[in-house]
Short mmCIF file of C-alpha atoms and ligand atoms in Angstrom, two decimals:
data_model
loop_
_atom_site.label_atom_id
_atom_site.label_comp_id
_atom_site.label_asym_id
_atom_site.label_seq_id
_atom_site.Cartn_x
_atom_site.Cartn_y
_atom_site.Cartn_z
CA MET A 116 -22.39 176.31 82.90
CA GLU A 117 -21.75 179.52 80.93
CA HIS A 118 -19.76 178.95 77.76
CA ILE A 119 -18.37 180.50 74.60
CA ILE A 120 -17.87 178.95 71.15
CA GLU A 121 -14.21 178.75 70.21
CA LYS A 122 -13.54 180.06 66.73
CA GLN A 123 -12.86 177.47 64.04
CA ARG A 124 -9.32 177.62 62.67
CA GLU A 125 -6.84 175.70 60.56
CA ILE A 126 -3.96 174.16 62.51
CA PRO A 127 -0.82 172.58 61.07
CA ILE A 128 -0.23 168.81 61.11
CA ILE A 129 3.33 168.69 62.41
CA ALA A 130 3.97 164.93 62.38
CA ARG A 131 2.66 161.61 61.10
CA PRO A 132 4.51 159.01 63.21
CA ASP A 133 3.69 155.31 63.10
CA VAL A 134 3.33 155.35 66.87
CA LEU A 135 2.63 158.25 69.17
CA VAL A 136 3.34 157.67 72.85
CA ALA A 137 1.43 160.17 74.96
CA GLY A 138 3.20 160.87 78.27
CA GLY A 139 6.76 160.02 79.27
CA GLY A 140 6.25 158.40 82.68
CA PRO A 141 7.29 154.82 83.53
CA ALA A 142 4.72 153.37 81.10
CA GLY A 143 5.56 155.87 78.36
CA ILE A 144 9.28 155.19 78.60
CA GLY A 145 8.69 151.44 78.22
CA ALA A 146 6.26 151.97 75.34
CA ALA A 147 8.39 154.46 73.39
CA ILE A 148 11.65 152.55 73.70
CA ALA A 149 9.99 149.23 72.82
CA ALA A 150 8.10 150.61 69.82
CA ALA A 151 11.14 152.42 68.39
CA ARG A 152 13.35 149.37 68.86
CA SER A 153 10.76 147.36 66.93
CA GLY A 154 11.50 149.47 63.89
CA VAL A 155 8.52 151.84 63.73
CA LYS A 156 8.71 155.63 63.63
CA THR A 157 7.94 156.62 67.22
CA MET A 158 7.26 160.00 68.77
CA LEU A 159 6.97 160.74 72.49
CA ILE A 160 5.03 163.75 73.75
CA GLU A 161 5.50 164.92 77.31
CA ARG A 162 4.10 167.98 79.06
CA TYR A 163 7.26 168.63 81.14
CA GLY A 164 10.81 169.26 79.95
CA PHE A 165 12.09 165.76 80.75
CA PRO A 166 10.79 162.19 80.96
CA GLY A 167 10.00 160.14 84.03
CA GLY A 168 6.47 161.06 85.08
CA ASN A 169 5.97 160.50 88.78
CA LEU A 170 9.44 158.96 88.90
CA THR A 171 11.02 162.38 88.29
CA THR A 172 8.38 165.12 88.37
CA ALA A 173 6.69 163.97 91.56
CA MET A 174 9.99 162.58 92.97
CA VAL A 175 8.33 159.26 93.78
CA ASN A 176 10.94 156.86 95.19
CA PRO A 177 11.80 153.97 95.39
CA PHE A 178 10.98 151.97 92.27
CA PHE A 179 8.63 149.13 93.41
CA THR A 180 8.91 146.17 93.06
CA PHE A 181 10.88 143.82 90.85
CA HIS A 182 11.00 140.65 93.01
CA ASP A 183 8.69 138.12 94.56
CA GLU A 184 9.05 136.94 98.15
CA ASN A 185 11.53 134.24 97.07
CA GLY A 186 13.82 136.88 95.64
CA ASN A 187 13.00 135.92 92.03
CA GLN A 188 12.97 138.86 89.65
CA VAL A 189 9.63 138.97 87.84
CA ILE A 190 9.97 142.35 86.18
CA ARG A 191 12.90 142.56 83.83
CA GLY A 192 13.13 143.96 80.31
CA ILE A 193 13.41 147.73 79.80
CA ALA A 194 12.71 148.46 83.49
CA GLU A 195 15.74 146.37 84.43
CA GLU A 196 17.90 147.94 81.70
CA PHE A 197 17.07 151.32 83.21
CA VAL A 198 18.09 150.12 86.68
CA ASP A 199 21.34 148.67 85.26
CA ARG A 200 22.12 151.99 83.59
CA MET A 201 21.44 153.82 86.83
CA LYS A 202 23.73 151.43 88.69
CA GLN A 203 26.50 151.97 86.15
CA GLY A 204 26.06 155.73 86.43
CA GLY A 205 26.03 155.72 90.24
CA ALA A 206 22.39 156.79 90.28
CA SER A 207 21.20 153.68 92.11
CA LEU A 208 22.51 150.84 94.27
CA GLY A 209 20.15 148.57 92.35
CA HIS A 210 17.66 146.33 94.12
CA VAL A 211 18.03 146.22 97.88
CA ALA A 212 16.05 144.53 100.64
CA ASP A 213 13.15 146.43 102.15
CA LEU A 214 12.51 144.48 105.35
CA THR A 215 10.66 147.34 106.96
CA PHE A 216 7.86 147.62 104.47
CA ASP A 217 7.30 143.91 103.67
CA ASN A 218 8.42 144.39 100.09
CA ALA A 219 10.71 141.79 98.60
CA SER A 220 12.83 144.55 97.08
CA MET A 221 13.00 148.27 96.65
CA THR A 222 15.12 150.21 94.20
CA PRO A 223 15.97 153.73 95.39
CA PHE A 224 17.49 156.05 92.80
CA ASP A 225 18.64 159.60 92.13
CA ALA A 226 15.80 161.21 90.14
CA GLU A 227 18.01 163.97 88.75
CA ARG A 228 20.44 161.57 87.07
CA ALA A 229 17.53 159.30 86.10
CA LYS A 230 16.20 162.09 83.87
CA ILE A 231 19.38 162.11 81.79
CA ILE A 232 19.69 158.33 81.64
CA LEU A 233 16.11 158.12 80.36
CA ILE A 234 16.75 160.75 77.70
CA GLU A 235 19.81 158.79 76.56
CA MET A 236 17.85 155.52 76.39
CA LEU A 237 15.06 157.18 74.38
CA GLU A 238 17.54 158.82 72.00
CA GLU A 239 19.49 155.59 71.50
CA ALA A 240 16.25 153.80 70.59
CA GLY A 241 15.54 156.51 68.01
CA VAL A 242 12.45 158.03 69.64
CA GLU A 243 11.54 161.51 68.44
CA LEU A 244 10.98 163.66 71.52
CA LEU A 245 8.60 166.59 71.89
CA PHE A 246 8.67 168.06 75.40
CA HIS A 247 6.74 170.99 76.89
CA THR A 248 3.67 169.84 75.00
CA TRP A 249 0.16 169.06 76.24
CA ILE A 250 -2.22 166.76 74.41
CA VAL A 251 -5.55 168.56 74.68
CA ASP A 252 -7.95 166.73 72.36
CA ALA A 253 -8.39 163.81 69.97
CA ASN A 254 -10.46 163.17 66.86
CA VAL A 255 -12.08 159.78 66.28
CA ALA A 256 -13.80 158.37 63.21
CA ASN A 257 -14.96 154.77 62.75
CA GLY A 258 -13.23 153.59 65.93
CA VAL A 259 -9.87 155.05 64.88
CA VAL A 260 -8.19 157.97 66.62
CA GLY A 261 -7.05 159.84 63.53
CA SER A 262 -5.36 162.80 65.20
CA VAL A 263 -4.52 164.35 68.54
CA ILE A 264 -4.45 168.07 69.16
CA ILE A 265 -1.50 169.48 71.04
CA GLU A 266 -0.71 172.87 72.61
CA ASN A 267 2.71 174.25 73.32
CA LYS A 268 4.80 177.41 72.98
CA SER A 269 4.51 177.06 69.19
CA GLY A 270 0.73 177.16 69.36
CA ARG A 271 -2.01 174.67 68.61
CA GLN A 272 -1.07 171.84 66.27
CA ALA A 273 -2.14 168.35 65.22
CA ILE A 274 -0.35 165.01 65.07
CA CYS A 275 -1.74 162.19 62.93
CA PRO A 276 -0.28 158.87 64.11
CA LYS A 277 -1.21 155.40 62.94
CA TYR A 278 -1.28 154.07 66.52
CA ILE A 279 -1.27 155.68 69.94
CA VAL A 280 -0.21 154.41 73.35
CA ASP A 281 -1.85 156.56 76.00
CA CYS A 282 0.58 156.71 78.93
CA THR A 283 -0.65 159.97 80.45
CA GLY A 284 -1.40 158.28 83.78
CA ASP A 285 -4.89 159.79 83.58
CA ALA A 286 -5.96 158.17 80.27
CA ASP A 287 -6.32 161.67 78.80
CA VAL A 288 -6.23 160.52 75.16
CA ALA A 289 -8.75 157.77 75.86
CA ALA A 290 -11.04 160.25 77.64
CA PHE A 291 -10.73 162.79 74.78
CA SER A 292 -11.61 159.91 72.43
CA GLY A 293 -14.82 159.10 74.28
CA VAL A 294 -13.68 155.90 76.00
CA PRO A 295 -15.86 155.20 79.06
CA PHE A 296 -13.98 155.21 82.37
CA ALA A 297 -14.46 154.87 86.12
CA LYS A 298 -12.82 156.72 88.99
CA GLY A 299 -12.09 155.52 92.52
CA LYS A 300 -14.26 153.33 94.71
CA ASP A 301 -17.41 151.85 93.20
CA GLU A 302 -19.67 153.20 95.94
CA ASP A 303 -18.65 156.86 95.92
CA GLY A 304 -15.90 157.41 93.32
CA SER A 305 -13.42 158.52 96.00
CA MET A 306 -9.77 158.15 95.04
CA GLN A 307 -6.50 157.66 96.88
CA PRO A 308 -5.04 160.83 98.44
CA ALA A 309 -2.34 162.99 96.86
CA THR A 310 1.13 163.39 98.35
CA LEU A 311 3.92 165.86 97.68
CA TYR A 312 7.30 164.20 98.04
CA PHE A 313 10.25 166.22 99.24
CA ARG A 314 13.94 165.48 99.62
CA VAL A 315 15.95 166.24 102.73
CA GLY A 316 19.71 166.76 102.61
CA GLY A 317 22.33 166.90 105.38
CA ALA A 318 21.12 163.87 107.34
CA ASP A 319 23.69 161.93 109.39
CA VAL A 320 22.99 158.29 108.48
CA GLU A 321 25.16 156.68 111.18
CA GLN A 322 23.50 158.79 113.83
CA LEU A 323 20.13 157.81 112.39
CA ARG A 324 20.97 154.08 112.56
CA ASN A 325 21.95 154.48 116.23
CA TRP A 326 18.76 156.43 116.92
CA MET A 327 16.70 153.70 115.23
CA LYS A 328 18.32 151.05 117.46
CA LYS A 329 17.45 153.04 120.57
CA ASN A 330 13.92 153.81 119.36
CA ARG A 331 13.05 150.56 117.57
CA ASN A 332 9.76 150.25 119.46
CA ILE A 333 8.26 153.21 117.68
CA LEU A 334 9.23 151.82 114.26
CA LYS A 335 7.25 149.28 112.28
CA ASP A 336 8.02 145.70 113.35
CA SER A 337 10.64 146.92 115.89
CA PRO A 338 13.63 146.12 113.64
CA SER A 339 16.60 144.38 115.28
CA ASP A 340 20.12 145.87 115.33
CA GLU A 341 21.06 143.37 112.62
CA GLN A 342 18.14 144.41 110.42
CA ILE A 343 18.97 148.08 110.86
CA ASP A 344 22.65 147.52 110.04
CA LYS A 345 21.84 145.19 107.15
CA GLN A 346 19.75 147.73 105.23
CA LYS A 347 21.93 148.95 102.38
CA ALA A 348 19.55 151.88 102.05
CA ILE A 349 17.39 152.77 105.01
CA ALA A 350 13.61 152.49 104.69
CA PHE A 351 12.12 154.27 107.67
CA LEU A 352 8.50 153.70 108.71
CA GLY A 353 6.70 154.39 111.98
CA MET A 354 6.40 156.99 114.80
CA ASN A 355 2.59 156.84 114.59
CA GLN A 356 1.96 157.88 118.18
CA MET A 357 4.31 160.87 117.97
CA VAL A 358 2.79 161.95 114.65
CA GLN A 359 -0.67 161.86 116.27
CA GLU A 360 0.59 163.92 119.20
CA ALA A 361 2.12 166.44 116.82
CA LYS A 362 -1.24 166.71 115.05
CA ASP A 363 -3.01 167.19 118.39
CA SER A 364 -0.60 169.98 119.34
CA GLY A 365 -1.01 171.70 115.95
CA MET A 366 2.59 171.07 114.85
CA LEU A 367 1.36 168.89 111.97
CA HIS A 368 -1.77 169.37 109.88
CA SER A 369 -4.47 166.81 110.68
CA GLU A 370 -4.39 165.43 107.12
CA VAL A 371 -0.68 164.51 107.22
CA ALA A 372 -0.20 160.71 106.85
CA PRO A 373 -0.34 158.92 110.21
CA ARG A 374 3.31 157.86 110.06
CA ILE A 375 6.74 158.98 108.90
CA LEU A 376 7.82 157.14 105.74
CA MET A 377 11.12 157.97 104.12
CA TYR A 378 13.86 156.34 102.09
CA GLU A 379 17.60 156.86 101.92
CA LEU A 380 18.70 157.79 98.39
CA PRO A 381 22.05 157.03 96.70
CA ILE A 382 23.29 160.54 97.47
CA PRO A 383 25.11 160.95 100.81
CA GLY A 384 22.79 162.18 103.56
CA VAL A 385 19.74 162.53 101.30
CA PHE A 386 16.29 161.05 102.02
CA CYS A 387 12.98 161.34 100.21
CA VAL A 388 9.93 161.73 102.40
CA ASN A 389 6.47 160.35 101.62
CA THR A 390 4.39 161.77 104.47
CA THR A 391 2.39 164.79 103.31
CA ARG A 392 -1.17 163.88 102.38
CA ILE A 393 -4.46 165.38 101.28
CA GLN A 394 -7.74 163.56 100.55
CA ASN A 395 -10.64 164.45 98.23
CA ILE A 396 -8.45 165.43 95.31
CA ASP A 397 -9.42 164.56 91.74
CA GLY A 398 -6.18 164.71 89.77
CA THR A 399 -8.08 165.47 86.55
CA LYS A 400 -9.47 168.72 88.02
CA THR A 401 -7.05 171.63 88.02
CA ALA A 402 -8.78 173.42 90.89
CA ASP A 403 -8.27 170.30 93.04
CA ILE A 404 -4.60 169.94 92.06
CA THR A 405 -4.08 173.61 92.90
CA ARG A 406 -5.66 173.07 96.33
CA ALA A 407 -3.33 170.11 96.85
CA GLU A 408 -0.23 172.10 95.86
CA VAL A 409 -1.10 174.92 98.26
CA ALA A 410 -1.85 172.63 101.20
CA LEU A 411 1.00 170.17 100.70
CA ARG A 412 3.75 172.74 100.19
CA LYS A 413 2.83 174.03 103.67
CA GLN A 414 2.85 170.48 105.03
CA VAL A 415 6.43 169.99 103.72
CA LEU A 416 7.69 172.64 106.15
CA GLU A 417 5.77 171.11 109.05
CA VAL A 418 6.94 167.55 108.37
CA HIS A 419 10.54 168.65 108.02
CA ALA A 420 10.33 170.54 111.34
CA PHE A 421 9.05 167.28 112.89
CA LEU A 422 11.99 165.28 111.47
CA GLN A 423 14.48 167.85 112.73
CA LYS A 424 13.00 167.93 116.19
CA TYR A 425 12.41 164.24 116.85
CA ILE A 426 14.70 162.05 114.71
CA GLY A 427 18.38 161.54 115.52
CA GLY A 428 20.63 162.50 112.61
CA PHE A 429 18.14 165.02 111.18
CA GLU A 430 18.94 167.95 113.49
CA SER A 431 21.03 169.79 110.85
CA SER A 432 19.12 168.55 107.85
CA TYR A 433 17.50 170.86 105.34
CA ILE A 434 14.82 170.70 102.67
CA LEU A 435 16.61 170.10 99.39
CA ASP A 436 13.67 170.28 97.00
CA SER A 437 10.20 168.89 96.36
CA GLY A 438 8.33 167.42 93.41
CA ILE A 439 7.55 169.93 90.69
CA GLN A 440 4.01 168.75 91.12
CA VAL A 441 2.06 166.79 93.72
CA GLY A 442 1.97 163.06 93.19
CA ILE A 443 -1.40 161.75 92.06
CA ARG A 444 -1.99 158.10 92.92
CA GLU A 445 -5.27 157.45 91.18
CA THR A 446 -7.60 158.99 88.59
CA ARG A 447 -9.37 157.34 85.64
CA ARG A 448 -9.49 153.64 84.92
CA ILE A 449 -10.61 152.91 81.39
CA ALA A 450 -13.33 150.46 80.39
CA GLY A 451 -11.29 147.91 78.47
CA ASP A 452 -11.90 144.52 76.89
CA TYR A 453 -11.14 142.86 80.25
CA VAL A 454 -11.21 144.09 83.87
CA LEU A 455 -8.43 142.81 86.15
CA THR A 456 -9.76 142.05 89.65
CA GLU A 457 -8.25 141.85 93.13
CA GLN A 458 -9.01 138.10 93.27
CA GLU A 459 -6.80 137.65 90.20
CA VAL A 460 -4.05 139.78 91.73
CA LEU A 461 -4.13 137.86 95.03
CA ASN A 462 -4.44 134.42 93.42
CA SER A 463 -1.48 134.81 91.04
CA ALA A 464 -3.68 134.62 87.96
CA SER A 465 -2.02 133.94 84.62
CA PHE A 466 -3.62 134.60 81.25
CA GLU A 467 -3.14 133.42 77.68
CA ASP A 468 -2.70 137.09 76.82
CA GLY A 469 -0.65 137.99 79.92
CA ILE A 470 1.88 140.62 78.85
CA ALA A 471 3.48 141.82 82.10
CA CYS A 472 3.77 140.66 85.68
CA GLY A 473 3.01 142.50 88.87
CA THR A 474 3.98 141.50 92.39
CA PHE A 475 3.45 144.60 94.48
CA ALA A 476 0.99 144.68 97.36
CA ILE A 477 -2.50 145.96 96.94
CA ASP A 478 -1.69 149.29 98.56
CA ILE A 479 -4.60 151.69 98.94
CA HIS A 480 -3.95 154.85 100.90
CA PRO A 481 -7.29 155.81 102.43
CA PRO A 482 -9.53 157.73 99.99
CA HIS A 483 -11.32 158.88 103.15
CA GLY A 484 -11.00 157.95 106.81
CA LYS A 485 -7.78 156.40 108.06
CA LYS A 486 -7.67 152.73 107.06
CA GLN A 487 -4.86 151.98 104.63
CA ILE A 488 -5.16 148.64 102.85
CA PHE A 489 -1.84 146.88 102.41
CA THR A 490 -1.66 143.19 101.55
CA GLY A 491 2.11 142.64 101.69
CA SER A 492 4.21 142.50 98.57
CA GLY A 493 5.98 139.77 96.71
CA LYS A 494 3.55 137.03 97.76
CA SER A 495 1.57 136.73 94.58
CA VAL A 496 2.95 137.16 91.10
CA TYR A 497 0.15 137.78 88.66
CA GLU A 498 -0.12 138.66 84.99
CA ILE A 499 -1.83 141.63 83.40
CA PRO A 500 -3.86 140.59 80.33
CA TYR A 501 -3.31 142.50 77.08
CA ARG A 502 -7.10 143.05 76.94
CA CYS A 503 -6.85 145.40 79.97
CA LEU A 504 -4.86 147.79 77.75
CA ILE A 505 -7.43 147.83 74.93
CA PRO A 506 -10.11 150.50 75.39
CA LYS A 507 -13.60 149.57 74.34
CA ASN A 508 -14.60 150.54 70.79
CA LEU A 509 -11.19 151.75 69.55
CA LYS A 510 -8.92 149.97 67.08
CA ASN A 511 -5.63 151.88 67.21
CA LEU A 512 -5.28 153.05 70.82
CA LEU A 513 -3.76 151.19 73.77
CA VAL A 514 -3.60 152.50 77.33
CA ALA A 515 -0.64 151.50 79.52
CA GLY A 516 0.29 152.32 83.12
CA ARG A 517 -1.91 153.42 85.98
CA PRO A 518 -5.25 153.81 84.17
CA ILE A 519 -5.65 150.35 82.61
CA SER A 520 -8.89 148.44 82.92
CA ALA A 521 -8.86 147.11 86.49
CA THR A 522 -10.97 147.37 89.62
CA HIS A 523 -10.18 150.11 92.14
CA ILE A 524 -8.66 147.45 94.43
CA ALA A 525 -6.57 145.74 91.73
CA HIS A 526 -5.38 149.19 90.68
CA GLY A 527 -3.85 149.45 94.17
CA SER A 528 -1.25 146.92 92.99
CA ILE A 529 -0.74 147.50 89.27
CA ARG A 530 -0.02 151.21 89.77
CA VAL A 531 3.64 150.93 90.86
CA MET A 532 6.41 152.06 88.53
CA ALA A 533 8.15 148.76 87.69
CA THR A 534 4.81 147.18 86.72
CA CYS A 535 3.86 150.26 84.67
CA THR A 536 7.17 150.16 82.78
CA ALA A 537 6.62 146.48 81.96
CA MET A 538 3.10 147.21 80.71
CA GLY A 539 4.44 150.06 78.58
CA GLN A 540 7.06 147.79 77.00
CA ALA A 541 4.35 145.29 76.05
CA ALA A 542 2.13 148.03 74.61
CA GLY A 543 5.02 149.39 72.54
CA VAL A 544 5.79 145.98 71.07
CA ALA A 545 2.07 145.35 70.42
CA VAL A 546 1.46 148.56 68.46
CA ALA A 547 4.65 148.00 66.48
CA MET A 548 3.37 144.52 65.55
CA ALA A 549 0.00 146.00 64.55
CA CYS A 550 1.81 148.60 62.48
CA HIS A 551 3.97 146.01 60.68
CA ASN A 552 0.88 143.85 60.01
CA LYS A 553 -1.36 146.82 59.15
CA CYS A 554 -4.04 145.55 61.53
CA GLY A 555 -6.00 146.73 64.55
CA THR A 556 -4.67 146.26 68.08
CA ARG A 557 -7.07 143.34 68.64
CA GLU A 558 -5.84 141.45 65.58
CA ILE A 559 -2.20 140.95 66.52
CA ASN A 560 -0.91 137.45 67.27
CA ILE A 561 -0.81 137.25 71.09
CA LYS A 562 1.46 134.20 71.18
CA GLN A 563 3.89 136.12 69.00
CA LEU A 564 3.65 139.14 71.33
CA ARG A 565 4.47 137.03 74.39
CA LYS A 566 7.30 135.30 72.52
CA GLU A 567 8.77 138.65 71.49
CA LEU A 568 8.58 139.98 75.06
CA VAL A 569 10.34 136.91 76.41
CA GLU A 570 13.03 137.25 73.72
CA GLN A 571 13.49 140.82 74.89
CA GLY A 572 14.26 139.46 78.36
CA GLN A 573 10.88 140.07 79.98
CA TYR A 574 9.52 137.58 82.51
CA LEU A 575 6.08 136.03 81.96
CA LEU A 576 4.32 133.15 83.71
CA ASN A 577 4.11 129.62 82.20
CA GLU A 578 7.01 130.19 79.80
CA ASN A 579 9.64 128.12 81.65
CA ILE A 580 11.81 131.16 82.14
CA GLY A 581 14.80 130.60 84.40
CA GLU A 582 14.67 132.21 87.82
CA MET A 583 16.88 135.18 88.64
CA VAL A 584 17.10 134.88 92.40
CA ASP A 585 18.95 137.34 94.57
CA PRO A 586 19.34 135.55 97.93
CA ASP A 587 19.82 138.87 99.74
CA LEU A 588 16.25 139.80 98.87
CA ILE A 589 14.45 136.73 100.22
CA LEU A 590 11.98 137.81 102.88
CA ASP A 591 12.80 135.77 105.96
CA SER A 592 10.10 137.09 108.25
CA GLU A 593 6.34 136.68 108.16
CA ASN A 594 4.64 139.95 107.34
CA SER A 595 3.41 141.65 110.46
CA ASP A 596 -0.13 142.93 110.73
CA GLY A 597 1.36 146.31 109.98
CA ARG A 598 -0.08 147.95 113.08
CA GLN A 599 2.76 150.45 113.47
CA ALA A 600 2.07 151.60 109.93
CA GLU A 601 -1.71 151.52 110.39
CA HIS A 602 -1.98 149.06 107.54
CA TYR A 603 -4.92 146.73 107.30
CA ASN A 604 -5.17 143.64 105.14
CA PRO A 605 -8.80 142.69 104.57
CA PHE A 606 -7.74 139.70 102.47
CA ARG A 607 -5.49 138.08 105.07
CA THR A 608 -6.56 134.61 106.15
CA LYS A 609 -6.01 134.01 109.84
CA LYS A 610 -3.72 131.08 110.69
C1 FAD B 133 2.62 159.89 96.32
C2 FAD B 133 2.87 158.66 95.52
C3 FAD B 133 3.67 157.66 96.02
C4 FAD B 133 3.95 156.55 95.25
N1 FAD B 133 4.84 155.64 95.72
C5 FAD B 133 5.36 154.74 94.85
C6 FAD B 133 6.53 154.04 95.18
O1 FAD B 133 7.09 154.18 96.27
N2 FAD B 133 7.03 153.18 94.25
C7 FAD B 133 6.44 153.00 93.02
O2 FAD B 133 6.98 152.22 92.22
N3 FAD B 133 5.33 153.66 92.69
C8 FAD B 133 4.79 154.54 93.55
N4 FAD B 133 3.71 155.29 93.20
C9 FAD B 133 2.96 154.99 91.97
C10 FAD B 133 3.62 155.48 90.69
O3 FAD B 133 4.39 156.62 90.87
C11 FAD B 133 2.60 155.75 89.57
O4 FAD B 133 1.46 154.96 89.65
C12 FAD B 133 3.31 155.55 88.23
O5 FAD B 133 4.28 156.57 88.08
C13 FAD B 133 2.34 155.56 87.07
O6 FAD B 133 3.08 155.56 85.88
P1 FAD B 133 2.44 156.07 84.52
O7 FAD B 133 3.50 156.03 83.51
O8 FAD B 133 1.17 155.35 84.30
O9 FAD B 133 1.99 157.59 84.85
P2 FAD B 133 2.82 158.86 85.33
O10 FAD B 133 4.00 158.49 86.13
O11 FAD B 133 1.82 159.76 85.96
O12 FAD B 133 3.33 159.51 83.97
C14 FAD B 133 2.43 160.16 83.09
C15 FAD B 133 3.21 161.13 82.21
O13 FAD B 133 2.34 161.70 81.23
C16 FAD B 133 2.48 163.11 81.19
N5 FAD B 133 1.18 163.66 80.82
C17 FAD B 133 0.02 163.56 81.51
N6 FAD B 133 -0.98 164.12 80.84
C18 FAD B 133 -0.46 164.61 79.69
C19 FAD B 133 -1.02 165.29 78.59
N7 FAD B 133 -2.33 165.55 78.52
N8 FAD B 133 -0.19 165.67 77.59
C20 FAD B 133 1.13 165.39 77.65
N9 FAD B 133 1.72 164.73 78.67
C21 FAD B 133 0.92 164.33 79.69
C22 FAD B 133 2.90 163.48 82.60
O14 FAD B 133 3.59 164.72 82.64
C23 FAD B 133 3.79 162.30 82.99
O15 FAD B 133 5.12 162.49 82.61
C24 FAD B 133 3.38 156.41 93.96
C25 FAD B 133 2.55 157.42 93.45
C26 FAD B 133 2.32 158.54 94.21
C27 FAD B 133 1.51 159.64 93.62
#
């Protein structure tokens, strides 16, 4: 490829924090709050003007998933504090049953108010915030990332932290530091498709419930009247045949997801819609993201026209807004000291260095073709080992959130926002411990880390932690085979 040599120049070092958290998504929020609360000088850098990552910028909703199939809450800690704050501020109803999608719980929220609540939580913890800033490079010597280079309106600058938690979702800092990584499926590197969420206002919820009762057969699992009435917030999934017909007639683009999936939000008459879709996008390539933005913004109009035409209660609805960027489900996965596998996810593995639990389904939207893998949530509760957060060859960098060291299939479960927040919290506590002890991230006392997390209210396996069961969330029906949603569970054992 043609190239030029950039001119060498001096750039100012603008900060020397103990801990730099790169990226303010679910993982970054957990990491920054936890590190700052542990008494170390913590700085958070985020490329947008507010925190939240996919939770706010991509408008991903609902928060998944805090409970196992018995209604026991297995993700607590900072993620739960955030939900409590949202409940107090009227930004969320809290955890509600999601019978339609086989999840033990879902937690819909108002992303706009979530932004402010997150800023308040970060400020209260004492995190120094630097928004509108991209991390664009890193310098490594002797296994230590000594500085990161940033770009923003004030120009090009450097930050020299003692420790870094990479929560960019794409493992940008790790990649700039030369950490090896994988992308997508082993055989061809293909990754899950991108989706642009949008919100619809002006829906008539009572009319929708009546329409769902009359049209239950085209919805997943044909929900009963009782199930439809019982849903505190509606989770709507199905209409596969009608979506296919709309594609055949040219009303919907052929790449649109094969079903309508949308969630009622805690704002009267407002739903978020997760139905646009485009495959073959690499979220670390700007040309690909641009292609996704162009295609999916057009799909938003088509999908909304479909909702208006075919779903009762949506006739007078309107598009309220859409994510400020397309949602990227999958990019890099770092090579870490340990690789979490799908067998461990499905078999409820626990680890001596387990630092966060996950209980969401393995949920892989088709990288190509049509088969979506979905194993059903809340069945297994597994732990994520601390070693999955430690990139090979580096002593002062942890990676938390979506890009940890896991297989492509295990990634299909660990990627959800509650799990990422829990991982971030653990990473924040870990780097603070390393900072206090002046040691590398591998040298901290793991028992002490687990103890500290439990004292902070986090749930871990094998620690005799009391159950927090919400009886309203217990799944009382066997998961269906998901046919209406075109889900496929390759791991399901036939009875
Ligand atoms: C379409 C879609 C639907 C999904 N559905 C659900 C769902 O229903 N429920 C659920 O719980 N999860 C869902 N997920 C998964 C979930 O949203 C993500 O996996 C999760 O947000 C990952 O969290 P994270 O903190 O690792 O990364 P992110 O949320 O991606 O946050 C990364 C942050 O880092 C910032 N950043 C990135 N690079 C840089 C850089 N170089 N410099 C500075 N800042 C940077 C970004 O701006 C962002 O704020 C969905 C994801 C998608 C895309």
